[in-house]
Coordinates of C-alpha atoms in Angstrom, one line a residue:
M17 CA -139.4 -64.4 14.9
I18 CA -142.9 -63.0 13.8
K19 CA -143.8 -61.1 17.0
S20 CA -147.5 -62.5 16.7
L21 CA -146.5 -65.8 16.9
V22 CA -145.0 -65.4 20.5
P23 CA -147.5 -65.8 23.2
T24 CA -147.9 -63.5 25.9
A25 CA -148.4 -65.6 29.4
A26 CA -151.4 -65.8 30.6
S27 CA -153.2 -67.2 34.1
L28 CA -156.3 -68.9 34.3
E29 CA -158.3 -67.5 36.4
D30 CA -162.0 -68.7 36.4
I31 CA -163.6 -72.0 34.9
K32 CA -167.5 -72.8 35.2
P33 CA -168.9 -75.7 34.0
M34 CA -171.8 -75.0 30.9
I35 CA -173.8 -77.2 29.2
D36 CA -172.7 -80.6 28.3
N37 CA -168.9 -80.6 27.3
H38 CA -168.7 -76.6 27.5
K39 CA -166.6 -75.3 30.3
L40 CA -166.5 -71.3 30.5
F41 CA -162.7 -70.0 30.9
T42 CA -161.3 -66.9 32.6
F43 CA -158.4 -65.8 31.1
L44 CA -155.8 -62.8 32.4
P45 CA -153.1 -61.8 30.2
D46 CA -150.1 -60.8 32.0
K47 CA -150.2 -57.9 29.2
P48 CA -153.7 -57.2 28.7
F49 CA -155.0 -56.4 25.2
E50 CA -157.9 -55.2 23.5
L51 CA -160.5 -57.8 21.7
Q52 CA -163.5 -56.8 19.9
P53 CA -166.5 -58.8 19.6
G54 CA -165.5 -61.1 16.6
Q55 CA -162.1 -60.8 16.6
F56 CA -160.5 -63.9 18.4
V57 CA -156.9 -65.1 19.8
E58 CA -155.2 -68.2 19.7
I59 CA -155.1 -69.9 22.8
S60 CA -151.5 -71.9 23.5
L61 CA -150.6 -74.6 25.7
P62 CA -147.1 -75.5 26.1
G63 CA -146.5 -78.8 24.9
V64 CA -149.9 -79.7 23.7
G65 CA -150.8 -77.0 20.9
S66 CA -152.9 -74.1 20.2
F67 CA -156.2 -73.0 19.0
P68 CA -158.7 -70.1 18.0
A69 CA -161.2 -69.2 20.0
S70 CA -163.3 -66.0 20.2
A71 CA -164.5 -64.2 23.5
C72 CA -168.1 -64.3 24.5
D73 CA -167.9 -61.2 26.9
L74 CA -166.3 -57.6 26.7
V75 CA -162.6 -57.7 27.8
K76 CA -163.3 -56.3 31.6
A77 CA -160.1 -55.5 33.5
G78 CA -157.8 -57.1 31.5
R79 CA -159.5 -60.2 31.7
I80 CA -160.7 -62.4 28.6
V81 CA -163.9 -64.7 29.0
S82 CA -164.3 -67.8 26.2
C83 CA -166.9 -70.1 26.0
I84 CA -165.3 -74.0 24.8
R85 CA -166.2 -76.9 23.8
Q86 CA -164.1 -80.2 24.4
V87 CA -164.0 -81.3 20.9
G88 CA -160.3 -82.4 20.3
R89 CA -156.6 -83.2 21.7
V90 CA -155.7 -79.6 22.3
T91 CA -159.3 -78.5 24.0
E92 CA -159.2 -81.9 25.8
A93 CA -155.9 -80.8 28.1
L94 CA -157.2 -77.2 28.2
H95 CA -160.4 -78.7 29.8
R96 CA -158.2 -80.8 32.6
L97 CA -156.4 -77.8 33.6
Q98 CA -157.3 -76.2 37.4
V99 CA -157.2 -72.6 37.8
G100 CA -154.2 -71.0 38.3
A101 CA -152.8 -72.7 35.5
R102 CA -150.7 -71.1 32.9
I103 CA -151.5 -71.1 29.6
G104 CA -150.2 -68.2 26.1
L105 CA -152.3 -65.9 24.5
R106 CA -151.8 -64.5 21.1
G107 CA -153.6 -61.6 19.3
P108 CA -155.9 -59.7 18.7
F109 CA -156.5 -61.3 15.0
G110 CA -159.0 -60.8 12.4
N111 CA -161.8 -58.3 12.0
G112 CA -164.8 -58.1 14.0
F113 CA -168.3 -56.9 13.8
S114 CA -168.4 -53.3 13.0
L115 CA -170.2 -51.4 15.8
P116 CA -170.6 -48.2 14.5
A117 CA -172.9 -49.9 11.5
F118 CA -175.4 -50.7 14.5
L119 CA -175.5 -47.8 16.1
G120 CA -179.0 -45.7 15.3
Q121 CA -180.4 -49.1 14.2
D122 CA -182.3 -51.4 15.1
A123 CA -180.4 -55.1 15.8
L124 CA -181.3 -59.0 14.9
L125 CA -178.7 -61.0 16.3
I126 CA -179.3 -64.9 15.0
A127 CA -177.5 -67.5 16.5
G128 CA -177.2 -71.6 16.0
G129 CA -175.9 -73.9 18.9
L130 CA -171.9 -72.5 19.7
G131 CA -172.7 -69.3 17.9
M132 CA -174.1 -67.5 20.4
A133 CA -170.8 -67.4 22.3
P134 CA -169.5 -65.1 20.2
L135 CA -172.4 -63.7 19.7
R136 CA -172.8 -62.5 23.1
A137 CA -170.5 -60.4 23.8
L138 CA -171.7 -58.5 20.6
L139 CA -175.0 -58.3 22.4
K140 CA -173.1 -57.0 25.4
A141 CA -171.3 -54.5 23.5
L142 CA -174.9 -53.2 21.8
I143 CA -176.3 -53.3 25.0
K144 CA -173.5 -51.2 26.8
N145 CA -174.8 -48.4 23.7
R146 CA -178.1 -49.0 24.0
Q147 CA -178.7 -45.3 24.5
R148 CA -177.5 -44.8 20.9
M149 CA -179.2 -48.2 19.9
G150 CA -182.6 -48.9 18.5
R151 CA -184.5 -52.4 19.3
L152 CA -182.6 -55.5 19.9
F153 CA -183.9 -58.8 18.6
L154 CA -182.1 -62.1 19.1
L155 CA -182.9 -65.4 18.1
Y156 CA -181.5 -68.5 19.3
G157 CA -181.7 -72.0 18.4
S158 CA -179.9 -75.3 19.5
R159 CA -180.3 -79.0 19.1
E160 CA -182.8 -79.2 22.6
P161 CA -183.7 -77.2 25.5
G162 CA -180.8 -78.4 27.6
S163 CA -177.8 -77.2 25.2
L164 CA -179.1 -73.8 24.9
L165 CA -176.3 -71.8 26.0
F166 CA -176.9 -68.2 28.9
Y167 CA -180.2 -69.5 29.1
D168 CA -180.8 -67.9 32.1
E169 CA -179.2 -64.5 31.2
L170 CA -181.2 -64.2 28.1
T171 CA -184.4 -64.6 29.7
D172 CA -183.6 -62.6 32.2
L173 CA -182.6 -59.7 29.7
S174 CA -185.7 -60.3 27.9
R175 CA -187.9 -60.3 31.5
Q176 CA -186.1 -56.7 31.5
G177 CA -187.3 -55.4 28.0
I178 CA -184.1 -55.0 27.0
V179 CA -183.9 -57.5 24.5
T180 CA -186.7 -59.2 22.4
V181 CA -185.6 -63.4 22.6
R182 CA -186.8 -66.3 20.9
F183 CA -185.3 -69.8 21.1
S184 CA -186.0 -72.7 19.2
V185 CA -185.0 -76.2 19.7
D186 CA -184.4 -79.2 17.1
F187 CA -185.9 -81.6 19.5
A188 CA -187.3 -82.1 23.3
T189 CA -189.4 -84.4 25.1
A190 CA -191.4 -81.5 26.7
L191 CA -190.4 -77.4 26.0
P192 CA -189.9 -75.2 28.5
G193 CA -192.8 -72.9 29.3
P194 CA -192.6 -69.0 29.0
N195 CA -189.8 -67.9 31.2
G196 CA -189.1 -63.7 31.2
G197 CA -191.6 -63.5 28.1
V198 CA -188.9 -65.8 26.2
V199 CA -190.9 -68.9 24.2
C200 CA -188.9 -71.6 22.8
Q201 CA -190.3 -73.3 20.1
L202 CA -190.1 -77.0 18.0
G203 CA -188.2 -75.8 14.6
L204 CA -185.3 -74.4 13.1
V205 CA -183.9 -70.8 14.3
N206 CA -184.8 -69.1 10.7
E207 CA -188.6 -70.2 12.0
L208 CA -188.5 -67.9 14.6
L209 CA -188.6 -64.9 12.1
E210 CA -191.9 -65.3 11.2
G211 CA -194.1 -62.8 13.0
L212 CA -191.0 -60.6 13.8
S213 CA -192.2 -57.2 14.2
I214 CA -188.9 -55.7 12.4
Q215 CA -188.2 -52.5 10.1
P216 CA -186.1 -54.1 7.1
E217 CA -184.9 -51.1 6.3
S218 CA -183.2 -49.9 9.5
T219 CA -181.7 -53.3 10.9
V220 CA -178.9 -54.7 11.1
A221 CA -178.5 -58.6 11.4
A222 CA -175.6 -60.5 12.6
V223 CA -175.3 -64.5 12.3
C224 CA -173.1 -67.0 14.2
G225 CA -174.0 -70.6 13.7
P226 CA -172.7 -74.0 12.0
P227 CA -172.0 -73.5 7.8
A228 CA -175.7 -75.2 7.3
L229 CA -177.5 -72.1 9.0
Y230 CA -176.0 -69.6 6.4
G231 CA -177.0 -71.7 3.5
C232 CA -180.4 -70.3 4.0
L233 CA -180.6 -67.9 6.4
L234 CA -178.5 -65.0 5.0
E235 CA -180.5 -65.0 1.7
Q236 CA -183.8 -65.5 3.6
L237 CA -182.5 -62.0 5.7
A238 CA -182.3 -60.4 2.3
S239 CA -185.3 -61.7 0.9
I240 CA -187.2 -60.1 3.7
G241 CA -185.5 -56.3 3.3
I242 CA -182.4 -55.9 4.7
Q243 CA -179.7 -55.1 3.2
P244 CA -176.8 -57.4 1.8
N245 CA -174.3 -55.0 3.1
T246 CA -175.9 -55.1 6.4
I247 CA -176.0 -58.5 7.2
F248 CA -172.8 -60.1 9.0
A249 CA -172.0 -63.7 9.3
T250 CA -168.5 -65.0 11.1
L251 CA -166.9 -67.6 9.6
E252 CA -164.8 -68.2 12.2
R253 CA -164.9 -72.1 11.8
R254 CA -162.4 -72.4 9.2
M255 CA -159.5 -70.9 11.1
R256 CA -156.5 -72.8 12.3
C257 CA -153.4 -71.0 13.0
G258 CA -154.9 -67.0 13.2
I259 CA -152.3 -66.0 11.1
G260 CA -152.3 -67.1 7.3
E261 CA -149.5 -69.6 7.3
C262 CA -151.5 -72.5 7.5
C263 CA -153.6 -71.7 4.7
H264 CA -156.4 -74.1 6.1
C265 CA -159.1 -71.2 6.0
V266 CA -158.3 -69.9 2.4
T267 CA -161.7 -69.4 0.4
A268 CA -162.1 -67.6 -2.5
G269 CA -158.5 -65.6 -1.9
H270 CA -159.6 -64.8 1.5
Y271 CA -157.3 -65.7 4.6
I272 CA -160.3 -65.6 6.4
C273 CA -158.2 -65.5 9.7
R274 CA -156.6 -62.5 8.8
D275 CA -159.2 -60.6 6.5
G276 CA -162.3 -61.8 8.4
P277 CA -164.0 -63.6 10.2
V278 CA -167.0 -61.4 10.0
Y279 CA -167.8 -60.4 6.8
S280 CA -171.2 -59.4 4.7
L281 CA -173.7 -60.9 2.7
E282 CA -173.0 -58.5 0.0
Q283 CA -169.0 -60.1 0.4
I284 CA -169.7 -63.9 0.9
R285 CA -171.7 -63.5 -2.2
S286 CA -168.5 -63.3 -4.5
M287 CA -166.6 -65.8 -2.2
E288 CA -167.0 -69.3 -3.9
G289 CA -167.4 -72.0 -1.9
A290 CA -167.3 -69.7 1.9
I291 CA -170.9 -71.3 2.9

């Protein structure tokens, strides 16, 4: 049997309700392994199935934290579990964000919806190395104010002056007032770029969100002067098995789960059908 098909037993250590049908799960594998921002694991539930999930935090004391939305049979079964349940983890899989690419540069992170979860792991890695970083910017758009993940945490980072944060929502009966210096505006997340004081020639961008976001935003970032080889996006929504067996993620000859899921715009331009 292929070694990567054998799950490592893990305990479900903690469950925290988030927004709507999202929960924050903390897993402790019996045999800890490293997981870089942008990489992913396969979460296996015996007798139910498995699915890929990225971490939304750095691995600490062997613990892997993921923000998981209930969207199908397997994630529904996971959401029914209690603390102490035993599950399986396989990984780490894929190629994540290249942290050396960000060092010495300004970082512009742009998230849409649940895309904030994997970008949170990257944000934490950049903050951990902020003495070697330039400025940090985070633009985050979601459906409405109540669906903004990690809202309090992100506004606190803004209040401390660690990250420049801007929020946008598609609709709202009332917009939240300035919190930690953060303003939430009505509109699309790419509109948050307007008036942002970035230096494109020394900026590295990371984007994570629904495919519709990539269609306009990635080229918009290039149009303002950020180099295509320093604009990164994760195509993780295409993945299923994680090891290139099901071919569900194959795009333009690339196995997204093995070769990605993080690609630069320079690479994506030559991958027909990627976005």
